[in-house]
Amino acid sequence: MRFRDLHPNIKIRFVEMFVANILGNMIYPFMTIYFAQRMGAALTGILLMVNVLVGVVAEFYGGTLADKVGRRKVILFSEFLRFAAFGITALANSPWFDSTWVTFAMAMLLSIFWGLSSPAQEAMLIDCSTEANRPLIYGFGYWAWNVSVLVGSLVGGFFFQTHRFEIFLGATCASLLSLALIYFFIQETYVPEKREQSEKNPLLSIISAYKSVVTDKLFMLFLLAGLLNGAIENMAGQYTSVRLIQEFHPQQLFSFAGFSLQADGVRMYGLLTATNTFIVVLLGLVAVHVIKMLSQRFALVAGILLYAAGYSIVSFTNQPWLLILFTAVATIGELIWVPVMQSTTPKLIPDDKRSTYMAVLGTSFKLKMIMASLSVTLGSFVSSYVMSGLFFLSGVIAIVLFSGLFTKLEKKEQEQVSGGIAM
């Protein structure tokens, strides 16, 4: 299976999302700094929390909406509004008009519009893929995302403060391009069945839809396992960044021909982040082909073990080369388990509720960020060895839960095959 053999929807989405993600990473990581400078840190923290919450609400609504009216309509509607919001943001940071509050209002609208379309986008990806090509699709998507982070962060770091208008103008043009691609080339992948009008009001209808998700024991087991495993990087990353600043004494990394490189805690953490991104960009596509030669269960277990062990050691050692080595180990593990877990997701989701399920899955990212913040607080009371043990334990529990999940999935598939033969 090659990239050119994929469904046209997937190829188009990859192209436009790659451009959008580069521009997003030029903007969003630096918006906190922008608002803190203009509004103060205390108010910025509250406003950003509100921004996240409205995005979550929009994501839940977008999930049920896409299952009722179709994926393309929701994506197209959201992208049109994103285009308008980016245009107003560019105007609010232009040489002719400068408004922090208009910028924040547009940032909130962008969060809402992204929340509306995100479940539909994820569901469309499942609609257009097969069990055979999903590891390739998700592996390539993960690689492309990290490339966009690398490029966008570098460009934004150099130019966001001094060329905001140009960056937002570029985001507006990219959104217009995305809108054109969706309108002219993206095909609808899900036409919902016409149903009689329910007596329930819209709110009760949404609650009923999500009640069916949270009572799905197999999916909730998957969600819990993914949360425990995925949170390791967030928790270890946040905790390690604080720990290195406090504990890591300036050290010489190497010396050659009169040139030496010194690193303090901040620089060391920057090197670890660069190591993670570099390995993903370098080996991301190779990992996709390696995964194809392994069973999904073995790949998932092996990947999580490498990932959890790597981040556990990174969370307590202060030896610079050990930090770099085990960051590399953790990243390789992540390259293995991420595509496997993502390609397992569609097996657990009913065809007519894909967007609703993906909306619930999307909230796990917010929960991971909350867990990461709590790890920093907990780390101020216990030793780094205790934190290391907790991170590894989280990975072990995730492995146990995933193993149970795979066993139940295999049993379910066997029953379906047996039922088909009996008929």
PDB file of N, CA and C in Angstrom, residues 169-256:
ATOM      1  N   LEU A 169      -2.287  36.454   8.334  1.00  0.00           N
ATOM      2  CA  LEU A 169      -2.717  36.574   6.939  1.00  0.00           C
ATOM      3  C   LEU A 169      -2.433  35.266   6.190  1.00  0.00           C
ATOM      4  N   GLY A 170      -1.270  34.659   6.485  1.00  0.00           N
ATOM      5  CA  GLY A 170      -0.942  33.369   5.885  1.00  0.00           C
ATOM      6  C   GLY A 170      -1.922  32.293   6.321  1.00  0.00           C
ATOM      7  N   ALA A 171      -2.332  32.333   7.608  1.00  0.00           N
ATOM      8  CA  ALA A 171      -3.316  31.368   8.111  1.00  0.00           C
ATOM      9  C   ALA A 171      -4.669  31.557   7.425  1.00  0.00           C
ATOM     10  N   THR A 172      -5.024  32.812   7.140  1.00  0.00           N
ATOM     11  CA  THR A 172      -6.282  33.100   6.431  1.00  0.00           C
ATOM     12  C   THR A 172      -6.251  32.527   5.022  1.00  0.00           C
ATOM     13  N   CYS A 173      -5.122  32.717   4.337  1.00  0.00           N
ATOM     14  CA  CYS A 173      -4.983  32.180   2.969  1.00  0.00           C
ATOM     15  C   CYS A 173      -5.007  30.654   2.984  1.00  0.00           C
ATOM     16  N   ALA A 174      -4.347  30.051   3.985  1.00  0.00           N
ATOM     17  CA  ALA A 174      -4.341  28.587   4.095  1.00  0.00           C
ATOM     18  C   ALA A 174      -5.745  28.059   4.357  1.00  0.00           C
ATOM     19  N   SER A 175      -6.500  28.784   5.177  1.00  0.00           N
ATOM     20  CA  SER A 175      -7.874  28.379   5.463  1.00  0.00           C
ATOM     21  C   SER A 175      -8.745  28.494   4.213  1.00  0.00           C
ATOM     22  N   LEU A 176      -8.513  29.522   3.405  1.00  0.00           N
ATOM     23  CA  LEU A 176      -9.257  29.675   2.149  1.00  0.00           C
ATOM     24  C   LEU A 176      -8.937  28.523   1.197  1.00  0.00           C
ATOM     25  N   LEU A 177      -7.652  28.137   1.137  1.00  0.00           N
ATOM     26  CA  LEU A 177      -7.249  26.998   0.309  1.00  0.00           C
ATOM     27  C   LEU A 177      -7.921  25.719   0.797  1.00  0.00           C
ATOM     28  N   SER A 178      -7.939  25.535   2.111  1.00  0.00           N
ATOM     29  CA  SER A 178      -8.581  24.365   2.701  1.00  0.00           C
ATOM     30  C   SER A 178     -10.070  24.338   2.363  1.00  0.00           C
ATOM     31  N   LEU A 179     -10.707  25.489   2.451  1.00  0.00           N
ATOM     32  CA  LEU A 179     -12.128  25.599   2.143  1.00  0.00           C
ATOM     33  C   LEU A 179     -12.406  25.209   0.685  1.00  0.00           C
ATOM     34  N   ALA A 180     -11.535  25.654  -0.221  1.00  0.00           N
ATOM     35  CA  ALA A 180     -11.700  25.334  -1.639  1.00  0.00           C
ATOM     36  C   ALA A 180     -11.510  23.834  -1.889  1.00  0.00           C
ATOM     37  N   LEU A 181     -10.510  23.239  -1.252  1.00  0.00           N
ATOM     38  CA  LEU A 181     -10.260  21.808  -1.417  1.00  0.00           C
ATOM     39  C   LEU A 181     -11.443  20.979  -0.918  1.00  0.00           C
ATOM     40  N   ILE A 182     -11.976  21.372   0.242  1.00  0.00           N
ATOM     41  CA  ILE A 182     -13.118  20.639   0.811  1.00  0.00           C
ATOM     42  C   ILE A 182     -14.341  20.772  -0.102  1.00  0.00           C
ATOM     43  N   TYR A 183     -14.598  21.994  -0.569  1.00  0.00           N
ATOM     44  CA  TYR A 183     -15.801  22.253  -1.374  1.00  0.00           C
ATOM     45  C   TYR A 183     -15.760  21.532  -2.725  1.00  0.00           C
ATOM     46  N   PHE A 184     -14.588  21.564  -3.381  1.00  0.00           N
ATOM     47  CA  PHE A 184     -14.515  21.031  -4.739  1.00  0.00           C
ATOM     48  C   PHE A 184     -14.100  19.557  -4.820  1.00  0.00           C
ATOM     49  N   PHE A 185     -13.383  19.067  -3.826  1.00  0.00           N
ATOM     50  CA  PHE A 185     -12.800  17.734  -3.987  1.00  0.00           C
ATOM     51  C   PHE A 185     -13.191  16.703  -2.925  1.00  0.00           C
ATOM     52  N   ILE A 186     -13.532  17.154  -1.714  1.00  0.00           N
ATOM     53  CA  ILE A 186     -13.872  16.186  -0.667  1.00  0.00           C
ATOM     54  C   ILE A 186     -15.258  15.606  -0.909  1.00  0.00           C
ATOM     55  N   GLN A 187     -15.367  14.283  -0.868  1.00  0.00           N
ATOM     56  CA  GLN A 187     -16.649  13.613  -1.067  1.00  0.00           C
ATOM     57  C   GLN A 187     -17.268  13.257   0.285  1.00  0.00           C
ATOM     58  N   GLU A 188     -18.587  13.267   0.323  1.00  0.00           N
ATOM     59  CA  GLU A 188     -19.267  12.832   1.545  1.00  0.00           C
ATOM     60  C   GLU A 188     -19.053  11.333   1.718  1.00  0.00           C
ATOM     61  N   THR A 189     -18.769  10.906   2.942  1.00  0.00           N
ATOM     62  CA  THR A 189     -18.485   9.491   3.200  1.00  0.00           C
ATOM     63  C   THR A 189     -19.551   8.826   4.057  1.00  0.00           C
ATOM     64  N   TYR A 190     -20.493   9.621   4.543  1.00  0.00           N
ATOM     65  CA  TYR A 190     -21.520   9.045   5.408  1.00  0.00           C
ATOM     66  C   TYR A 190     -22.828   9.780   5.201  1.00  0.00           C
ATOM     67  N   VAL A 191     -23.814   9.058   4.739  1.00  0.00           N
ATOM     68  CA  VAL A 191     -25.162   9.620   4.568  1.00  0.00           C
ATOM     69  C   VAL A 191     -26.053   8.977   5.622  1.00  0.00           C
ATOM     70  N   PRO A 192     -26.422   9.731   6.645  1.00  0.00           N
ATOM     71  CA  PRO A 192     -27.234   9.136   7.721  1.00  0.00           C
ATOM     72  C   PRO A 192     -28.621   8.752   7.232  1.00  0.00           C
ATOM     73  N   GLU A 193     -29.147   7.709   7.826  1.00  0.00           N
ATOM     74  CA  GLU A 193     -30.493   7.274   7.488  1.00  0.00           C
ATOM     75  C   GLU A 193     -31.511   8.303   7.977  1.00  0.00           C
ATOM     76  N   LYS A 194     -32.545   8.500   7.188  1.00  0.00           N
ATOM     77  CA  LYS A 194     -33.597   9.426   7.609  1.00  0.00           C
ATOM     78  C   LYS A 194     -34.415   8.795   8.718  1.00  0.00           C
ATOM     79  N   ARG A 195     -34.546   9.519   9.800  1.00  0.00           N
ATOM     80  CA  ARG A 195     -35.295   9.000  10.943  1.00  0.00           C
ATOM     81  C   ARG A 195     -36.440   9.935  11.271  1.00  0.00           C
ATOM     82  N   GLU A 196     -37.446   9.376  11.855  1.00  0.00           N
ATOM     83  CA  GLU A 196     -38.573  10.200  12.274  1.00  0.00           C
ATOM     84  C   GLU A 196     -38.142  11.135  13.389  1.00  0.00           C
ATOM     85  N   GLN A 197     -38.746  12.297  13.409  1.00  0.00           N
ATOM     86  CA  GLN A 197     -38.399  13.284  14.422  1.00  0.00           C
ATOM     87  C   GLN A 197     -38.666  12.735  15.821  1.00  0.00           C
ATOM     88  N   SER A 198     -37.674  12.862  16.655  1.00  0.00           N
ATOM     89  CA  SER A 198     -37.824  12.381  18.029  1.00  0.00           C
ATOM     90  C   SER A 198     -38.524  13.441  18.868  1.00  0.00           C
ATOM     91  N   GLU A 199     -39.191  12.969  19.897  1.00  0.00           N
ATOM     92  CA  GLU A 199     -39.867  13.905  20.783  1.00  0.00           C
ATOM     93  C   GLU A 199     -38.870  14.604  21.715  1.00  0.00           C
ATOM     94  N   LYS A 200     -37.696  14.052  21.794  1.00  0.00           N
ATOM     95  CA  LYS A 200     -36.708  14.642  22.692  1.00  0.00           C
ATOM     96  C   LYS A 200     -36.233  15.990  22.156  1.00  0.00           C
ATOM     97  N   ASN A 201     -35.912  16.891  23.079  1.00  0.00           N
ATOM     98  CA  ASN A 201     -35.325  18.143  22.643  1.00  0.00           C
ATOM     99  C   ASN A 201     -33.853  17.901  22.304  1.00  0.00           C
ATOM    100  N   PRO A 202     -33.196  18.846  21.610  1.00  0.00           N
ATOM    101  CA  PRO A 202     -31.814  18.629  21.163  1.00  0.00           C
ATOM    102  C   PRO A 202     -30.854  18.256  22.289  1.00  0.00           C
ATOM    103  N   LEU A 203     -31.018  18.889  23.465  1.00  0.00           N
ATOM    104  CA  LEU A 203     -30.109  18.614  24.575  1.00  0.00           C
ATOM    105  C   LEU A 203     -30.246  17.164  25.041  1.00  0.00           C
ATOM    106  N   LEU A 204     -31.504  16.710  25.185  1.00  0.00           N
ATOM    107  CA  LEU A 204     -31.725  15.330  25.608  1.00  0.00           C
ATOM    108  C   LEU A 204     -31.229  14.346  24.554  1.00  0.00           C
ATOM    109  N   SER A 205     -31.326  14.731  23.288  1.00  0.00           N
ATOM    110  CA  SER A 205     -30.843  13.874  22.207  1.00  0.00           C
ATOM    111  C   SER A 205     -29.331  13.705  22.290  1.00  0.00           C
ATOM    112  N   ILE A 206     -28.629  14.803  22.582  1.00  0.00           N
ATOM    113  CA  ILE A 206     -27.167  14.749  22.716  1.00  0.00           C
ATOM    114  C   ILE A 206     -26.778  13.903  23.919  1.00  0.00           C
ATOM    115  N   ILE A 207     -27.478  14.110  25.052  1.00  0.00           N
ATOM    116  CA  ILE A 207     -27.195  13.336  26.269  1.00  0.00           C
ATOM    117  C   ILE A 207     -27.403  11.852  26.011  1.00  0.00           C
ATOM    118  N   SER A 208     -28.484  11.521  25.302  1.00  0.00           N
ATOM    119  CA  SER A 208     -28.781  10.124  24.993  1.00  0.00           C
ATOM    120  C   SER A 208     -27.691   9.509  24.122  1.00  0.00           C
ATOM    121  N   ALA A 209     -27.189  10.289  23.160  1.00  0.00           N
ATOM    122  CA  ALA A 209     -26.144   9.786  22.259  1.00  0.00           C
ATOM    123  C   ALA A 209     -24.870   9.452  23.037  1.00  0.00           C
ATOM    124  N   TYR A 210     -24.498  10.344  23.959  1.00  0.00           N
ATOM    125  CA  TYR A 210     -23.260  10.112  24.707  1.00  0.00           C
ATOM    126  C   TYR A 210     -23.439   9.096  25.828  1.00  0.00           C
ATOM    127  N   LYS A 211     -24.668   8.907  26.272  1.00  0.00           N
ATOM    128  CA  LYS A 211     -24.932   7.859  27.261  1.00  0.00           C
ATOM    129  C   LYS A 211     -24.636   6.491  26.666  1.00  0.00           C
ATOM    130  N   SER A 212     -24.965   6.333  25.382  1.00  0.00           N
ATOM    131  CA  SER A 212     -24.693   5.050  24.721  1.00  0.00           C
ATOM    132  C   SER A 212     -23.192   4.798  24.596  1.00  0.00           C
ATOM    133  N   VAL A 213     -22.401   5.879  24.533  1.00  0.00           N
ATOM    134  CA  VAL A 213     -20.949   5.731  24.434  1.00  0.00           C
ATOM    135  C   VAL A 213     -20.361   5.316  25.784  1.00  0.00           C
ATOM    136  N   VAL A 214     -20.730   6.018  26.837  1.00  0.00           N
ATOM    137  CA  VAL A 214     -20.128   5.751  28.157  1.00  0.00           C
ATOM    138  C   VAL A 214     -20.608   4.421  28.740  1.00  0.00           C
ATOM    139  N   THR A 215     -21.675   3.858  28.197  1.00  0.00           N
ATOM    140  CA  THR A 215     -22.122   2.537  28.660  1.00  0.00           C
ATOM    141  C   THR A 215     -21.551   1.409  27.797  1.00  0.00           C
ATOM    142  N   ASP A 216     -20.749   1.771  26.803  1.00  0.00           N
ATOM    143  CA  ASP A 216     -20.063   0.784  25.966  1.00  0.00           C
ATOM    144  C   ASP A 216     -18.787   0.349  26.699  1.00  0.00           C
ATOM    145  N   LYS A 217     -18.844  -0.780  27.380  1.00  0.00           N
ATOM    146  CA  LYS A 217     -17.756  -1.207  28.271  1.00  0.00           C
ATOM    147  C   LYS A 217     -16.441  -1.428  27.524  1.00  0.00           C
ATOM    148  N   LEU A 218     -16.508  -1.999  26.336  1.00  0.00           N
ATOM    149  CA  LEU A 218     -15.292  -2.277  25.574  1.00  0.00           C
ATOM    150  C   LEU A 218     -14.598  -0.977  25.163  1.00  0.00           C
ATOM    151  N   PHE A 219     -15.386  -0.012  24.707  1.00  0.00           N
ATOM    152  CA  PHE A 219     -14.808   1.267  24.303  1.00  0.00           C
ATOM    153  C   PHE A 219     -14.247   2.026  25.507  1.00  0.00           C
ATOM    154  N   MET A 220     -14.936   2.018  26.627  1.00  0.00           N
ATOM    155  CA  MET A 220     -14.464   2.720  27.812  1.00  0.00           C
ATOM    156  C   MET A 220     -13.200   2.075  28.359  1.00  0.00           C
ATOM    157  N   LEU A 221     -13.055   0.748  28.214  1.00  0.00           N
ATOM    158  CA  LEU A 221     -11.819   0.072  28.592  1.00  0.00           C
ATOM    159  C   LEU A 221     -10.671   0.568  27.721  1.00  0.00           C
ATOM    160  N   PHE A 222     -10.937   0.694  26.429  1.00  0.00           N
ATOM    161  CA  PHE A 222      -9.949   1.227  25.486  1.00  0.00           C
ATOM    162  C   PHE A 222      -9.582   2.670  25.842  1.00  0.00           C
ATOM    163  N   LEU A 223     -10.585   3.462  26.162  1.00  0.00           N
ATOM    164  CA  LEU A 223     -10.355   4.868  26.513  1.00  0.00           C
ATOM    165  C   LEU A 223      -9.483   4.985  27.760  1.00  0.00           C
ATOM    166  N   LEU A 224      -9.758   4.176  28.779  1.00  0.00           N
ATOM    167  CA  LEU A 224      -8.983   4.210  30.016  1.00  0.00           C
ATOM    168  C   LEU A 224      -7.542   3.771  29.774  1.00  0.00           C
ATOM    169  N   ALA A 225      -7.364   2.680  29.019  1.00  0.00           N
ATOM    170  CA  ALA A 225      -6.014   2.200  28.720  1.00  0.00           C
ATOM    171  C   ALA A 225      -5.227   3.248  27.935  1.00  0.00           C
ATOM    172  N   GLY A 226      -5.875   3.862  26.938  1.00  0.00           N
ATOM    173  CA  GLY A 226      -5.220   4.901  26.147  1.00  0.00           C
ATOM    174  C   GLY A 226      -4.879   6.131  26.970  1.00  0.00           C
ATOM    175  N   LEU A 227      -5.750   6.472  27.908  1.00  0.00           N
ATOM    176  CA  LEU A 227      -5.510   7.628  28.768  1.00  0.00           C
ATOM    177  C   LEU A 227      -4.307   7.391  29.680  1.00  0.00           C
ATOM    178  N   LEU A 228      -4.261   6.224  30.327  1.00  0.00           N
ATOM    179  CA  LEU A 228      -3.148   5.894  31.219  1.00  0.00           C
ATOM    180  C   LEU A 228      -1.829   5.852  30.460  1.00  0.00           C
ATOM    181  N   ASN A 229      -1.862   5.308  29.256  1.00  0.00           N
ATOM    182  CA  ASN A 229      -0.639   5.195  28.480  1.00  0.00           C
ATOM    183  C   ASN A 229      -0.229   6.529  27.861  1.00  0.00           C
ATOM    184  N   GLY A 230      -1.180   7.178  27.202  1.00  0.00           N
ATOM    185  CA  GLY A 230      -0.865   8.433  26.531  1.00  0.00           C
ATOM    186  C   GLY A 230      -0.455   9.545  27.467  1.00  0.00           C
ATOM    187  N   ALA A 231      -0.951   9.492  28.709  1.00  0.00           N
ATOM    188  CA  ALA A 231      -0.631  10.550  29.671  1.00  0.00           C
ATOM    189  C   ALA A 231       0.808  10.494  30.154  1.00  0.00           C
ATOM    190  N   ILE A 232       1.495   9.353  29.940  1.00  0.00           N
ATOM    191  CA  ILE A 232       2.871   9.214  30.436  1.00  0.00           C
ATOM    192  C   ILE A 232       3.759  10.306  29.864  1.00  0.00           C
ATOM    193  N   GLU A 233       3.682  10.524  28.551  1.00  0.00           N
ATOM    194  CA  GLU A 233       4.528  11.548  27.939  1.00  0.00           C
ATOM    195  C   GLU A 233       4.203  12.929  28.483  1.00  0.00           C
ATOM    196  N   ASN A 234       2.902  13.244  28.601  1.00  0.00           N
ATOM    197  CA  ASN A 234       2.515  14.554  29.127  1.00  0.00           C
ATOM    198  C   ASN A 234       2.976  14.744  30.558  1.00  0.00           C
ATOM    199  N   MET A 235       2.741  13.718  31.396  1.00  0.00           N
ATOM    200  CA  MET A 235       3.120  13.815  32.807  1.00  0.00           C
ATOM    201  C   MET A 235       4.636  13.882  32.963  1.00  0.00           C
ATOM    202  N   ALA A 236       5.336  12.961  32.302  1.00  0.00           N
ATOM    203  CA  ALA A 236       6.794  12.925  32.420  1.00  0.00           C
ATOM    204  C   ALA A 236       7.413  14.192  31.833  1.00  0.00           C
ATOM    205  N   GLY A 237       6.839  14.673  30.740  1.00  0.00           N
ATOM    206  CA  GLY A 237       7.374  15.879  30.115  1.00  0.00           C
ATOM    207  C   GLY A 237       7.255  17.093  31.010  1.00  0.00           C
ATOM    208  N   GLN A 238       6.059  17.325  31.555  1.00  0.00           N
ATOM    209  CA  GLN A 238       5.851  18.479  32.431  1.00  0.00           C
ATOM    210  C   GLN A 238       6.690  18.349  33.710  1.00  0.00           C
ATOM    211  N   TYR A 239       6.657  17.163  34.304  1.00  0.00           N
ATOM    212  CA  TYR A 239       7.405  16.948  35.548  1.00  0.00           C
ATOM    213  C   TYR A 239       8.907  17.090  35.310  1.00  0.00           C
ATOM    214  N   THR A 240       9.411  16.504  34.221  1.00  0.00           N
ATOM    215  CA  THR A 240      10.848  16.548  33.938  1.00  0.00           C
ATOM    216  C   THR A 240      11.323  17.963  33.640  1.00  0.00           C
ATOM    217  N   SER A 241      10.495  18.747  32.967  1.00  0.00           N
ATOM    218  CA  SER A 241      10.902  20.129  32.665  1.00  0.00           C
ATOM    219  C   SER A 241      11.137  20.915  33.952  1.00  0.00           C
ATOM    220  N   VAL A 242      10.244  20.744  34.925  1.00  0.00           N
ATOM    221  CA  VAL A 242      10.398  21.430  36.216  1.00  0.00           C
ATOM    222  C   VAL A 242      11.578  20.849  36.988  1.00  0.00           C
ATOM    223  N   ARG A 243      11.696  19.517  36.999  1.00  0.00           N
ATOM    224  CA  ARG A 243      12.758  18.849  37.759  1.00  0.00           C
ATOM    225  C   ARG A 243      14.141  19.242  37.248  1.00  0.00           C
ATOM    226  N   LEU A 244      14.313  19.293  35.932  1.00  0.00           N
ATOM    227  CA  LEU A 244      15.623  19.621  35.372  1.00  0.00           C
ATOM    228  C   LEU A 244      16.042  21.043  35.725  1.00  0.00           C
ATOM    229  N   ILE A 245      15.085  21.955  35.708  1.00  0.00           N
ATOM    230  CA  ILE A 245      15.402  23.347  36.075  1.00  0.00           C
ATOM    231  C   ILE A 245      15.863  23.417  37.529  1.00  0.00           C
ATOM    232  N   GLN A 246      15.282  22.598  38.385  1.00  0.00           N
ATOM    233  CA  GLN A 246      15.615  22.618  39.811  1.00  0.00           C
ATOM    234  C   GLN A 246      16.861  21.799  40.144  1.00  0.00           C
ATOM    235  N   GLU A 247      17.050  20.649  39.468  1.00  0.00           N
ATOM    236  CA  GLU A 247      18.082  19.699  39.878  1.00  0.00           C
ATOM    237  C   GLU A 247      19.288  19.611  38.953  1.00  0.00           C
ATOM    238  N   PHE A 248      19.102  19.915  37.682  1.00  0.00           N
ATOM    239  CA  PHE A 248      20.175  19.672  36.714  1.00  0.00           C
ATOM    240  C   PHE A 248      21.205  20.799  36.774  1.00  0.00           C
ATOM    241  N   HIS A 249      22.412  20.455  37.242  1.00  0.00           N
ATOM    242  CA  HIS A 249      23.484  21.448  37.325  1.00  0.00           C
ATOM    243  C   HIS A 249      24.161  21.578  35.963  1.00  0.00           C
ATOM    244  N   PRO A 250      24.605  22.771  35.608  1.00  0.00           N
ATOM    245  CA  PRO A 250      25.269  22.959  34.308  1.00  0.00           C
ATOM    246  C   PRO A 250      26.381  21.933  34.093  1.00  0.00           C
ATOM    247  N   GLN A 251      26.341  21.280  32.940  1.00  0.00           N
ATOM    248  CA  GLN A 251      27.320  20.234  32.627  1.00  0.00           C
ATOM    249  C   GLN A 251      27.808  20.393  31.197  1.00  0.00           C
ATOM    250  N   GLN A 252      29.012  19.887  30.953  1.00  0.00           N
ATOM    251  CA  GLN A 252      29.570  19.891  29.606  1.00  0.00           C
ATOM    252  C   GLN A 252      29.135  18.612  28.892  1.00  0.00           C
ATOM    253  N   LEU A 253      28.454  18.766  27.777  1.00  0.00           N
ATOM    254  CA  LEU A 253      27.985  17.596  27.038  1.00  0.00           C
ATOM    255  C   LEU A 253      29.107  16.950  26.238  1.00  0.00           C
ATOM    256  N   PHE A 254      29.895  17.786  25.562  1.00  0.00           N
ATOM    257  CA  PHE A 254      31.053  17.254  24.848  1.00  0.00           C
ATOM    258  C   PHE A 254      32.015  18.391  24.522  1.00  0.00           C
ATOM    259  N   SER A 255      33.213  17.992  24.171  1.00  0.00           N
ATOM    260  CA  SER A 255      34.241  18.955  23.784  1.00  0.00           C
ATOM    261  C   SER A 255      35.002  18.372  22.612  1.00  0.00           C
ATOM    262  N   PHE A 256      35.155  19.163  21.550  1.00  0.00           N
ATOM    263  CA  PHE A 256      35.849  18.664  20.370  1.00  0.00           C
ATOM    264  C   PHE A 256      36.527  19.821  19.642  1.00  0.00           C
TER     265      PHE A 256
END
